[in-house]
CSV table of C-alpha atoms in Angstrom, one decimal:
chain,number,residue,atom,x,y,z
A,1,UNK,CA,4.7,3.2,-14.2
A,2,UNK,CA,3.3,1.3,-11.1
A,3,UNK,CA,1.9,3.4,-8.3
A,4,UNK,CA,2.4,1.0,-5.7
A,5,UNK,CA,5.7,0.4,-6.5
A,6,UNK,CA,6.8,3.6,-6.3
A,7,UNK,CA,4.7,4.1,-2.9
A,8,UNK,CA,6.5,1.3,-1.6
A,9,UNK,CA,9.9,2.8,-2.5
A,10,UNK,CA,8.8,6.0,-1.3
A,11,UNK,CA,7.8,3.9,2.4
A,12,UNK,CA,11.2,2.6,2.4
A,13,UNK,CA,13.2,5.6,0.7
A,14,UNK,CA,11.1,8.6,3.1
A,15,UNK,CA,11.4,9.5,6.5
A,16,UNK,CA,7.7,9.0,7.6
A,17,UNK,CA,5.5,11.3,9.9
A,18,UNK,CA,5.0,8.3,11.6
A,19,UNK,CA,6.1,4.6,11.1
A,20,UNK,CA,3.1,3.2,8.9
A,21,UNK,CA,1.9,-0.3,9.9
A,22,UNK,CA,2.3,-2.9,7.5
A,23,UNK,CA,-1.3,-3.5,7.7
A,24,UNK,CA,-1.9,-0.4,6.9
A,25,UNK,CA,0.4,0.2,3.6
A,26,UNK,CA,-0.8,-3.7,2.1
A,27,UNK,CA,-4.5,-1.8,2.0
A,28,UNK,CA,-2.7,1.4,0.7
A,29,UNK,CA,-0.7,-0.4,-2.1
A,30,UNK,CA,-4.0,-2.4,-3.1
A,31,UNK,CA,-5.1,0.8,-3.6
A,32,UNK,CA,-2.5,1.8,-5.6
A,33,UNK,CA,-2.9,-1.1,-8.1
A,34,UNK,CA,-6.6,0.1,-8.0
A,35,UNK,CA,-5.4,3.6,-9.5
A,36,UNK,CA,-3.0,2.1,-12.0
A,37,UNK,CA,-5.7,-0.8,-13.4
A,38,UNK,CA,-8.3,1.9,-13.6
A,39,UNK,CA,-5.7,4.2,-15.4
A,40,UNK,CA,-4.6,1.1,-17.1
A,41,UNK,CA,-8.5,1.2,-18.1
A,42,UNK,CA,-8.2,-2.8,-17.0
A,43,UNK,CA,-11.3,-2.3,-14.8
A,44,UNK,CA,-14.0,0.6,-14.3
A,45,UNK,CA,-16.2,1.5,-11.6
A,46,UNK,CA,-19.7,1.1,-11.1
A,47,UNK,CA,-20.9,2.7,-8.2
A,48,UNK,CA,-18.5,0.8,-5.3
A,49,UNK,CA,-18.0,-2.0,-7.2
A,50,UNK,CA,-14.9,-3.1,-9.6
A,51,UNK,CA,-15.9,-4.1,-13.5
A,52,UNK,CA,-13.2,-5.6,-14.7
A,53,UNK,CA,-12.5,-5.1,-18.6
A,54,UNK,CA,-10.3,-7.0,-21.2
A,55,UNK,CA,-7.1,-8.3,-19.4
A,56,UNK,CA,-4.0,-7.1,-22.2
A,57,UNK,CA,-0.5,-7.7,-21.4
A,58,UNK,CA,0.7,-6.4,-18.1
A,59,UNK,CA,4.9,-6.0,-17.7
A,60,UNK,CA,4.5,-5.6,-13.6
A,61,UNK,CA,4.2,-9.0,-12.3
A,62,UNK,CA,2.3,-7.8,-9.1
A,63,UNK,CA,0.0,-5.3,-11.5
A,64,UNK,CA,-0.8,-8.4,-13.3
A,65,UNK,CA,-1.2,-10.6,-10.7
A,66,UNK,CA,-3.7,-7.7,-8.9
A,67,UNK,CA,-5.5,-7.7,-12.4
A,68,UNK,CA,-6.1,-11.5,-13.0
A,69,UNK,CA,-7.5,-11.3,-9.5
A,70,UNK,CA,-10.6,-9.2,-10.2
A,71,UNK,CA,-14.0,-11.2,-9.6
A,72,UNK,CA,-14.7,-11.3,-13.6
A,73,UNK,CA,-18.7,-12.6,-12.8
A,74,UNK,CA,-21.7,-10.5,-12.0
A,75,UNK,CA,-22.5,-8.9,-9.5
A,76,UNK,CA,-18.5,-8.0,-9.4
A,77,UNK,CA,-16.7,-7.2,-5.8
A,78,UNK,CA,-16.6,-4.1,-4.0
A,79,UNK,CA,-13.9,-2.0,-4.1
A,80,UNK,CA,-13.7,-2.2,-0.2
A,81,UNK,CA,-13.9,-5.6,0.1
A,82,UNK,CA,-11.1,-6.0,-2.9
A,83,UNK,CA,-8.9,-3.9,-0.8
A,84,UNK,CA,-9.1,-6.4,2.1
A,85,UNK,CA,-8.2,-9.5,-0.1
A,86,UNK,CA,-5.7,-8.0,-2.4
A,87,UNK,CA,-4.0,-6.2,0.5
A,88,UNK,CA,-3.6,-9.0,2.4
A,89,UNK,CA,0.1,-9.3,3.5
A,90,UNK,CA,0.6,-7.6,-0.4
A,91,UNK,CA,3.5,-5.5,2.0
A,92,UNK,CA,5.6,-8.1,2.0
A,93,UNK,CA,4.8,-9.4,-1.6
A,94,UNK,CA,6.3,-6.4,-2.4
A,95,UNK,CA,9.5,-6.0,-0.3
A,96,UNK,CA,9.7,-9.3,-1.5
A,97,UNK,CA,9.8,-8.4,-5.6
A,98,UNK,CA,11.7,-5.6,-4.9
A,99,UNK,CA,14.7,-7.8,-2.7
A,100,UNK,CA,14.3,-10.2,-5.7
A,101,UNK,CA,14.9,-7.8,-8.4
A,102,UNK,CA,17.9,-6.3,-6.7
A,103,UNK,CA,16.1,-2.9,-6.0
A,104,UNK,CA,16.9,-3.3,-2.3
A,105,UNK,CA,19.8,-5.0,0.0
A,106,UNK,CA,19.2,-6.1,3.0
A,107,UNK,CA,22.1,-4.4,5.5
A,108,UNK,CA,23.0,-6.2,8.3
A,109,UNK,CA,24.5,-4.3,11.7
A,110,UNK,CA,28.5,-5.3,11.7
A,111,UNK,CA,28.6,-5.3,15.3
A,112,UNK,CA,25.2,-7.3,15.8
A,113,UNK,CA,24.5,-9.8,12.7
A,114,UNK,CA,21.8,-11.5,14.3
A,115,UNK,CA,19.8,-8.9,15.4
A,116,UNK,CA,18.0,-7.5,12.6
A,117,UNK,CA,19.2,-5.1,10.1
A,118,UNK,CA,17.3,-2.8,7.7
A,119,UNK,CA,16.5,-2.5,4.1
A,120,UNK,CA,18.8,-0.4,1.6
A,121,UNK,CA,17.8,1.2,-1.3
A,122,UNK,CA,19.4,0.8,-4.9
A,123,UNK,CA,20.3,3.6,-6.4
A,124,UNK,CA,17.9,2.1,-9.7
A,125,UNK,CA,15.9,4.3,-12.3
A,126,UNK,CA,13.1,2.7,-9.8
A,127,UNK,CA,13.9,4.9,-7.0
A,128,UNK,CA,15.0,7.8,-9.1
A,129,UNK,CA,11.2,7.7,-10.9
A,130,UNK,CA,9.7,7.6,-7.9
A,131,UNK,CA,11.6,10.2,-5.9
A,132,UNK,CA,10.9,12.2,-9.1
A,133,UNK,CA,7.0,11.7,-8.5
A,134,UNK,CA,7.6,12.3,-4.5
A,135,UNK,CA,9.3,15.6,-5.5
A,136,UNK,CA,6.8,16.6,-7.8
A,137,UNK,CA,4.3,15.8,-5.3
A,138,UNK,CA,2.1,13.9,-7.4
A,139,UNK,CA,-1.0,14.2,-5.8
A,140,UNK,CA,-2.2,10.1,-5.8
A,141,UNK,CA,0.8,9.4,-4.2
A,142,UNK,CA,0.8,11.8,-1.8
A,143,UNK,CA,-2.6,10.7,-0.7
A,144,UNK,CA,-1.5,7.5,-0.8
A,145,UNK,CA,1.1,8.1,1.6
A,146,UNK,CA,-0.8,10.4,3.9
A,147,UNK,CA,-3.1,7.8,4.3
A,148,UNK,CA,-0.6,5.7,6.3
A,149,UNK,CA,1.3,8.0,7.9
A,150,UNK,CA,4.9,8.7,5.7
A,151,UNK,CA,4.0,12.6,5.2
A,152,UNK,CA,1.2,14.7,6.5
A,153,UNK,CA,-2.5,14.9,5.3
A,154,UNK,CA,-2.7,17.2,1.5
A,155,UNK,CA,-3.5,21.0,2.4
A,156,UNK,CA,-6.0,23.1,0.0
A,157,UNK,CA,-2.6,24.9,-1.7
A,158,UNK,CA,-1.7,21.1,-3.2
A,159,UNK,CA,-2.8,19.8,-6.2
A,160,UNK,CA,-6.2,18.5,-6.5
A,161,UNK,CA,-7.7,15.1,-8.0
A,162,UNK,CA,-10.8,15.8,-10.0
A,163,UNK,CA,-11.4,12.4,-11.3
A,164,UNK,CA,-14.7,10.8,-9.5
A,165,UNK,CA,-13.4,7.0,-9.7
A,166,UNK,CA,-10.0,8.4,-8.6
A,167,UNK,CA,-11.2,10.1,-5.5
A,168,UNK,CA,-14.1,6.9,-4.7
A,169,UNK,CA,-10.4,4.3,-4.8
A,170,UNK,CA,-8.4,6.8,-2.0
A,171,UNK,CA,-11.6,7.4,-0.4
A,172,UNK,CA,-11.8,3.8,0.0
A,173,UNK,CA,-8.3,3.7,0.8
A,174,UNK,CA,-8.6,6.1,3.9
A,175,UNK,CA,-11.6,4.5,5.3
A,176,UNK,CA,-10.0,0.9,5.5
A,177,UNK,CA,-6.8,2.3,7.2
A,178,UNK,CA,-9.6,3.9,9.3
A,179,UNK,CA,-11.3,0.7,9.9
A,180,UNK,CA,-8.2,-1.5,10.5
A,181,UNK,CA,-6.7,1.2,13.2
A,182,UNK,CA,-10.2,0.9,15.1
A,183,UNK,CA,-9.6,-3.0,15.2
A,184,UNK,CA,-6.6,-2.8,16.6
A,185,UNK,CA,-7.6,-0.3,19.1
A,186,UNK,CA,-10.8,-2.3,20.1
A,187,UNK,CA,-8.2,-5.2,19.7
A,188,UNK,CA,-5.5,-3.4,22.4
A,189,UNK,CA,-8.5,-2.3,25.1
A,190,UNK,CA,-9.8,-5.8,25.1
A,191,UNK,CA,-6.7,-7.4,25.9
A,192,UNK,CA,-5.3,-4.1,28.3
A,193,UNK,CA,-8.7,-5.7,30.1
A,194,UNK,CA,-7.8,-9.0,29.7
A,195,UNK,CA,-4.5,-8.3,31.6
A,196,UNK,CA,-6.4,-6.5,34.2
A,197,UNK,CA,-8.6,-9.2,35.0
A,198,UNK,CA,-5.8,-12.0,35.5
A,199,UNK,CA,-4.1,-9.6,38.1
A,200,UNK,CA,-6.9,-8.9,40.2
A,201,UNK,CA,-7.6,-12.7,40.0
């Protein structure tokens, strides 16, 4: 079972809150592999940094790939900064799997083939697992996708994580989706000033 496929499915599969930003769900799915390598036990946490373990046979591609990728040398990453470098464009790697192993189509407008489209679903035991999870509102998940928008933050009635390493990898999660948005707001005043400058010039 892969977490971050099934949050990806879940992106593509659930009307969102809000549309997340790509940027945002690459960090969130690097956190999911996070959760399903520590899981996995393929890597442990000491303090904020990633301690990669043995390196057995992994069936998901992607998990493997995300595996082979931990820094194996002393003194080891941070989980932060590994959630920058794995999540980079790791969106797309993703859509891209999924398009590749026929989970999604896609669907091109008939009236306006080359403008766009958007992507279909499969109906696969893929998206049935993971709208089995969605329903069950498994609480990783949840927080997972809460963290970039596709449903609203957890309340205190729904189920709670208790595991420490669990909580520091969504923790981490939420503050780089945190950190990104604050780029591109810092990003969006500069150049609203920019713009202002070159008019009054």
């Amino acid at each position: 079972m892969s977490t971050a496929r099934d949050l990806m499915i879940v992106a593509l599969d659930v009307e969102p809150s809000r549309p997340p930003e790509r940027g945002d769900l690459s960090l969130a799915l690097a956190g999911a592999e996070a959760y399903d390598l520590l899981r996995a036990e393929l890597l442990e946490l000491d303090g904020d940094r990633i301690v990669p373990r043995l390196l057995p046979e992994v069936g998901d591609p992607l998990l493997a790939e995300a595996a082979s990728s931990l820094v194996r040398q002393g003194p080891y990453e941070t989980l932060e900064d590994w959630l920058w470098r794995r999540g980079r464009g790791l969106a797309r790697a993703y859509l891209t799997t999924l398009e590749r192993e026929g989970q999604v189509t896609w669907e091109r407008s008939r009236w306006l083939p080359f403008r766009g489209g958007r992507t279909v679903l499969s109906d696969t035991g893929a998206r049935r697992r993971a709208s089995y999870r969605w329903a069950a509102d498994e609480p990783v998940l949840l927080t997972l996708a809460a963290a970039v928008g596709i449903r609203d933050e957890m309340t205190a009635a729904e189920p709670g994580i208790t595991d420490d390493a669990v909580l520091t990898v969504l923790a981490a999660v939420h503050d780089a989706v945190m950190e990104l948005e604050a780029v591109r707001q810092r990003r969006a005043i500069e150049d609203a000033a920019f713009a202002n400058v070159w008019r009054g010039a």
